[in-house]
Amino acid sequence: MGLFELARRVGEKRLDDLARTHARQPDRVDTGLPLGACIGGMIELVLADFALLEGSLLRVPKTAQMPIVAVSRLHIDADEDLSIFRMYTDIGADRDGQGSFLQVMTGKDRPQDIRDIAYYQFLYREYPVSAEEQDAFLGNGYGLGQDHYGMDRDELTQIPHVFAGAGRIDALLAGEDALGYERDAPGGSYIRPWTGRERRLDDGVGEKGVEKTHSFMQYVRRLPAGPTQQSGAVERLWIDFEKVESMDGRSAPAVWVDYLAGLSIDPQHLKVF
Amino acid sequence: MKTIRFQIAAALAAVALAGSFVAPVAFAKGSGFSSSHSSFSSSSSHSYSSGSSSSSYHSSSSSSTVSRSSGFSSSGSSKSIPTTALGSSLYAAQSSRDAAATLNTSQSSRNGGGSGSSVGGSYGGTPSYGATRYSSPAPVYSAPSYSAPAPQTVIVHQSSGINSFLFGWLLGHDSSPRETVVVPQPAAPMAPSSNDSGYQNSQPGSPPVSAMAGGSDDASGVQAQSDHLPSAAAVPQATHEQPHPFLTVLKWIVGIGIAGVLVTLLHRAWAARKARFTAQTNYRL
């Protein structure tokens, strides 16, 4: 390395240090969330709420306290003012959303007016490749939006933590052919799925994140009552046709169908700090 | 109860599709979509799988009867679990939106004739308006502007800067001293009044009156020329001694321009270096 090259590199390094010092950092954009949540905060759940579930697809979270690694807001096409926020405690190994999150619905422009809280866990993912396969999720009069959904053995085997447990599937099915869910919405035998857009922030300033559209419907089923319960809890099944548009500011087209299980959370059993 | 219904639906659907060209597996496991609103016969004719639509939705295609229970179905039975706040809110939002869209559609279809005619009227008016506006200015604009070639503007500029363009002013100002000022200069040195009048008076045969008259005329002419002489002679000297004001301005402009370019390049380089360490906001809630 010549003297000139050495001087050039030292100069570059000094200039980089100076530029790093003077570089302006944008303001945080993960603000205005309900419960005072932000990236880097913590969510504390009562694990007993999960441990006491009978025949649920949900796992008991590993720890009661989980860090918030990402936040997002769902903008529902039918009502832009409907405030649905998500606080992700896990976004998957490749930040592809195969994780878990706390979803909070609040009143319009009133983050403290909490209407619904639920904790969702990713179950499995399917990739509808052909147009015919995708049509079933896009509000064409059949498929997603029909008033019942049955999850059979083949689908249960795609859920890693269910498939791993010996005899777990048989226990879940309890002699039935499938787990039966009913649509979590009134209406006739079919209604169009809900559609919306989600912007997920994976850091506080919004440099990293994901933007995708959703076509989704929620189904519910009542779990068997536990030994100390009069009636079982209601398990949610969120079936979501997702189209990823961009990731980290760059185009990243992808389409898949996610199946997530959820459980309603009592606000008294939740802490966000 | 639910199990019985599922099993009956599965069996009937499998029977109904057994003779069709669509493989039972494709329907059964396929997407699992089915609709059995009120009667099973209608459900099978629906064949939401619509032939091939559901043929490859589920990756695995195992036994048909078991997998038939998978997927979406419509039973039309009443809900046994109360709708959550999330579900009811989403339903209300979408239903109200659909209702509003229906209302707008029906209203527009009712008022369709009136609005159509009004639109047609408005479109009918515009062409005549546009025609009158575009007809007049076009000929006026084209004729005179391109008739005079560019070099002649230099000559026109000698009459004191009517043309305000920098280039035209530059050429006109640069060439005018040589053409109009320098060329008349050789006539000026014969202006010295005393020598000239004496020489004319010493010429033989010249009538004194007329000589006097002519002399006086010449004197006045020479005097007039001598009045112009100092100013005319001073101009070339001034151009030799100090740079022309235009050149001075040009130098300033070039200097400022170079400085501006340098500052801009430095600023851009610094901004680019800072941008490497600056996070940008790609997403907002």
PDB file of C-alpha atoms in Angstrom, chain A residues 48-138:
ATOM      1  CA  ALA A  48     -52.142 -19.654  32.652  1.00  0.00           C
ATOM      2  CA  ASP A  49     -54.614 -18.343  30.081  1.00  0.00           C
ATOM      3  CA  PHE A  50     -52.851 -20.533  27.541  1.00  0.00           C
ATOM      4  CA  ALA A  51     -51.923 -23.427  29.762  1.00  0.00           C
ATOM      5  CA  LEU A  52     -55.507 -24.057  30.744  1.00  0.00           C
ATOM      6  CA  LEU A  53     -56.753 -24.361  27.199  1.00  0.00           C
ATOM      7  CA  GLU A  54     -58.070 -27.750  26.227  1.00  0.00           C
ATOM      8  CA  GLY A  55     -57.531 -28.960  22.693  1.00  0.00           C
ATOM      9  CA  SER A  56     -56.223 -25.706  21.348  1.00  0.00           C
ATOM     10  CA  LEU A  57     -53.864 -25.173  18.463  1.00  0.00           C
ATOM     11  CA  LEU A  58     -52.139 -22.479  20.462  1.00  0.00           C
ATOM     12  CA  ARG A  59     -48.883 -23.065  22.248  1.00  0.00           C
ATOM     13  CA  VAL A  60     -48.100 -21.686  25.621  1.00  0.00           C
ATOM     14  CA  PRO A  61     -45.659 -18.806  25.066  1.00  0.00           C
ATOM     15  CA  LYS A  62     -42.160 -19.593  26.220  1.00  0.00           C
ATOM     16  CA  THR A  63     -42.028 -16.639  28.547  1.00  0.00           C
ATOM     17  CA  ALA A  64     -44.600 -14.373  30.071  1.00  0.00           C
ATOM     18  CA  GLN A  65     -42.696 -11.297  29.004  1.00  0.00           C
ATOM     19  CA  MET A  66     -42.009 -10.890  25.338  1.00  0.00           C
ATOM     20  CA  PRO A  67     -40.268  -8.004  23.572  1.00  0.00           C
ATOM     21  CA  ILE A  68     -42.041  -6.034  20.884  1.00  0.00           C
ATOM     22  CA  VAL A  69     -39.898  -6.424  17.791  1.00  0.00           C
ATOM     23  CA  ALA A  70     -42.234  -4.824  15.266  1.00  0.00           C
ATOM     24  CA  VAL A  71     -45.505  -2.934  15.119  1.00  0.00           C
ATOM     25  CA  SER A  72     -48.038  -2.470  12.378  1.00  0.00           C
ATOM     26  CA  ARG A  73     -51.423  -1.072  11.607  1.00  0.00           C
ATOM     27  CA  LEU A  74     -54.083  -2.648   9.487  1.00  0.00           C
ATOM     28  CA  HIS A  75     -55.914  -0.175   7.294  1.00  0.00           C
ATOM     29  CA  ILE A  76     -59.220  -1.784   6.486  1.00  0.00           C
ATOM     30  CA  ASP A  77     -60.495  -0.817   3.041  1.00  0.00           C
ATOM     31  CA  ALA A  78     -64.080  -0.711   4.208  1.00  0.00           C
ATOM     32  CA  ASP A  79     -63.322   1.706   7.014  1.00  0.00           C
ATOM     33  CA  GLU A  80     -60.069   3.615   7.100  1.00  0.00           C
ATOM     34  CA  ASP A  81     -60.792   4.838  10.592  1.00  0.00           C
ATOM     35  CA  LEU A  82     -60.992   1.377  12.054  1.00  0.00           C
ATOM     36  CA  SER A  83     -57.917   1.164  14.207  1.00  0.00           C
ATOM     37  CA  ILE A  84     -56.354  -2.280  14.287  1.00  0.00           C
ATOM     38  CA  PHE A  85     -52.796  -2.412  15.555  1.00  0.00           C
ATOM     39  CA  ARG A  86     -50.406  -5.274  15.879  1.00  0.00           C
ATOM     40  CA  MET A  87     -47.491  -5.582  18.247  1.00  0.00           C
ATOM     41  CA  TYR A  88     -45.275  -8.361  16.975  1.00  0.00           C
ATOM     42  CA  THR A  89     -43.326 -10.405  19.467  1.00  0.00           C
ATOM     43  CA  ASP A  90     -41.890 -12.527  16.687  1.00  0.00           C
ATOM     44  CA  ILE A  91     -41.754 -11.908  12.959  1.00  0.00           C
ATOM     45  CA  GLY A  92     -40.096 -15.137  11.905  1.00  0.00           C
ATOM     46  CA  ALA A  93     -36.578 -16.069  11.029  1.00  0.00           C
ATOM     47  CA  ASP A  94     -36.532 -14.153   7.761  1.00  0.00           C
ATOM     48  CA  ARG A  95     -38.952 -11.468   8.919  1.00  0.00           C
ATOM     49  CA  ASP A  96     -41.579 -13.162   6.776  1.00  0.00           C
ATOM     50  CA  GLY A  97     -44.293 -12.952   9.383  1.00  0.00           C
ATOM     51  CA  GLN A  98     -44.239 -16.500  10.640  1.00  0.00           C
ATOM     52  CA  GLY A  99     -44.376 -15.429  14.253  1.00  0.00           C
ATOM     53  CA  SER A 100     -46.812 -14.103  16.780  1.00  0.00           C
ATOM     54  CA  PHE A 101     -48.377 -10.790  17.649  1.00  0.00           C
ATOM     55  CA  LEU A 102     -50.806  -9.056  19.902  1.00  0.00           C
ATOM     56  CA  GLN A 103     -53.630  -7.452  17.971  1.00  0.00           C
ATOM     57  CA  VAL A 104     -55.549  -4.547  19.452  1.00  0.00           C
ATOM     58  CA  MET A 105     -58.614  -2.890  18.019  1.00  0.00           C
ATOM     59  CA  THR A 106     -59.494   0.524  19.399  1.00  0.00           C
ATOM     60  CA  GLY A 107     -62.079   3.185  18.820  1.00  0.00           C
ATOM     61  CA  LYS A 108     -61.599   5.641  16.034  1.00  0.00           C
ATOM     62  CA  ASP A 109     -58.712   7.942  16.860  1.00  0.00           C
ATOM     63  CA  ARG A 110     -58.912   6.889  20.482  1.00  0.00           C
ATOM     64  CA  PRO A 111     -56.036   4.550  21.231  1.00  0.00           C
ATOM     65  CA  GLN A 112     -57.126   4.153  24.827  1.00  0.00           C
ATOM     66  CA  ASP A 113     -60.639   3.010  23.882  1.00  0.00           C
ATOM     67  CA  ILE A 114     -59.763  -0.641  23.492  1.00  0.00           C
ATOM     68  CA  ARG A 115     -62.439  -2.810  21.934  1.00  0.00           C
ATOM     69  CA  ASP A 116     -60.679  -6.086  21.310  1.00  0.00           C
ATOM     70  CA  ILE A 117     -57.380  -7.681  22.251  1.00  0.00           C
ATOM     71  CA  ALA A 118     -56.180 -11.025  20.996  1.00  0.00           C
ATOM     72  CA  TYR A 119     -52.909 -12.859  20.783  1.00  0.00           C
ATOM     73  CA  TYR A 120     -52.217 -14.732  17.551  1.00  0.00           C
ATOM     74  CA  GLN A 121     -49.700 -17.385  16.694  1.00  0.00           C
ATOM     75  CA  PHE A 122     -48.670 -18.495  13.253  1.00  0.00           C
ATOM     76  CA  LEU A 123     -49.752 -22.045  12.393  1.00  0.00           C
ATOM     77  CA  TYR A 124     -48.775 -22.760   8.823  1.00  0.00           C
ATOM     78  CA  ARG A 125     -48.545 -21.275   5.380  1.00  0.00           C
ATOM     79  CA  GLU A 126     -49.732 -22.318   1.941  1.00  0.00           C
ATOM     80  CA  TYR A 127     -48.814 -20.952  -1.439  1.00  0.00           C
ATOM     81  CA  PRO A 128     -51.670 -20.684  -3.915  1.00  0.00           C
ATOM     82  CA  VAL A 129     -49.800 -20.727  -7.193  1.00  0.00           C
ATOM     83  CA  SER A 130     -52.496 -20.836  -9.841  1.00  0.00           C
ATOM     84  CA  ALA A 131     -55.173 -18.237 -10.443  1.00  0.00           C
ATOM     85  CA  GLU A 132     -57.857 -20.780  -9.615  1.00  0.00           C
ATOM     86  CA  GLU A 133     -56.308 -21.393  -6.255  1.00  0.00           C
ATOM     87  CA  GLN A 134     -56.075 -17.697  -5.543  1.00  0.00           C
ATOM     88  CA  ASP A 135     -59.649 -17.003  -6.585  1.00  0.00           C
ATOM     89  CA  ALA A 136     -60.901 -18.903  -3.568  1.00  0.00           C
ATOM     90  CA  PHE A 137     -59.526 -16.168  -1.313  1.00  0.00           C
ATOM     91  CA  LEU A 138     -60.404 -13.076  -3.277  1.00  0.00           C
TER      92      LEU A 138
END
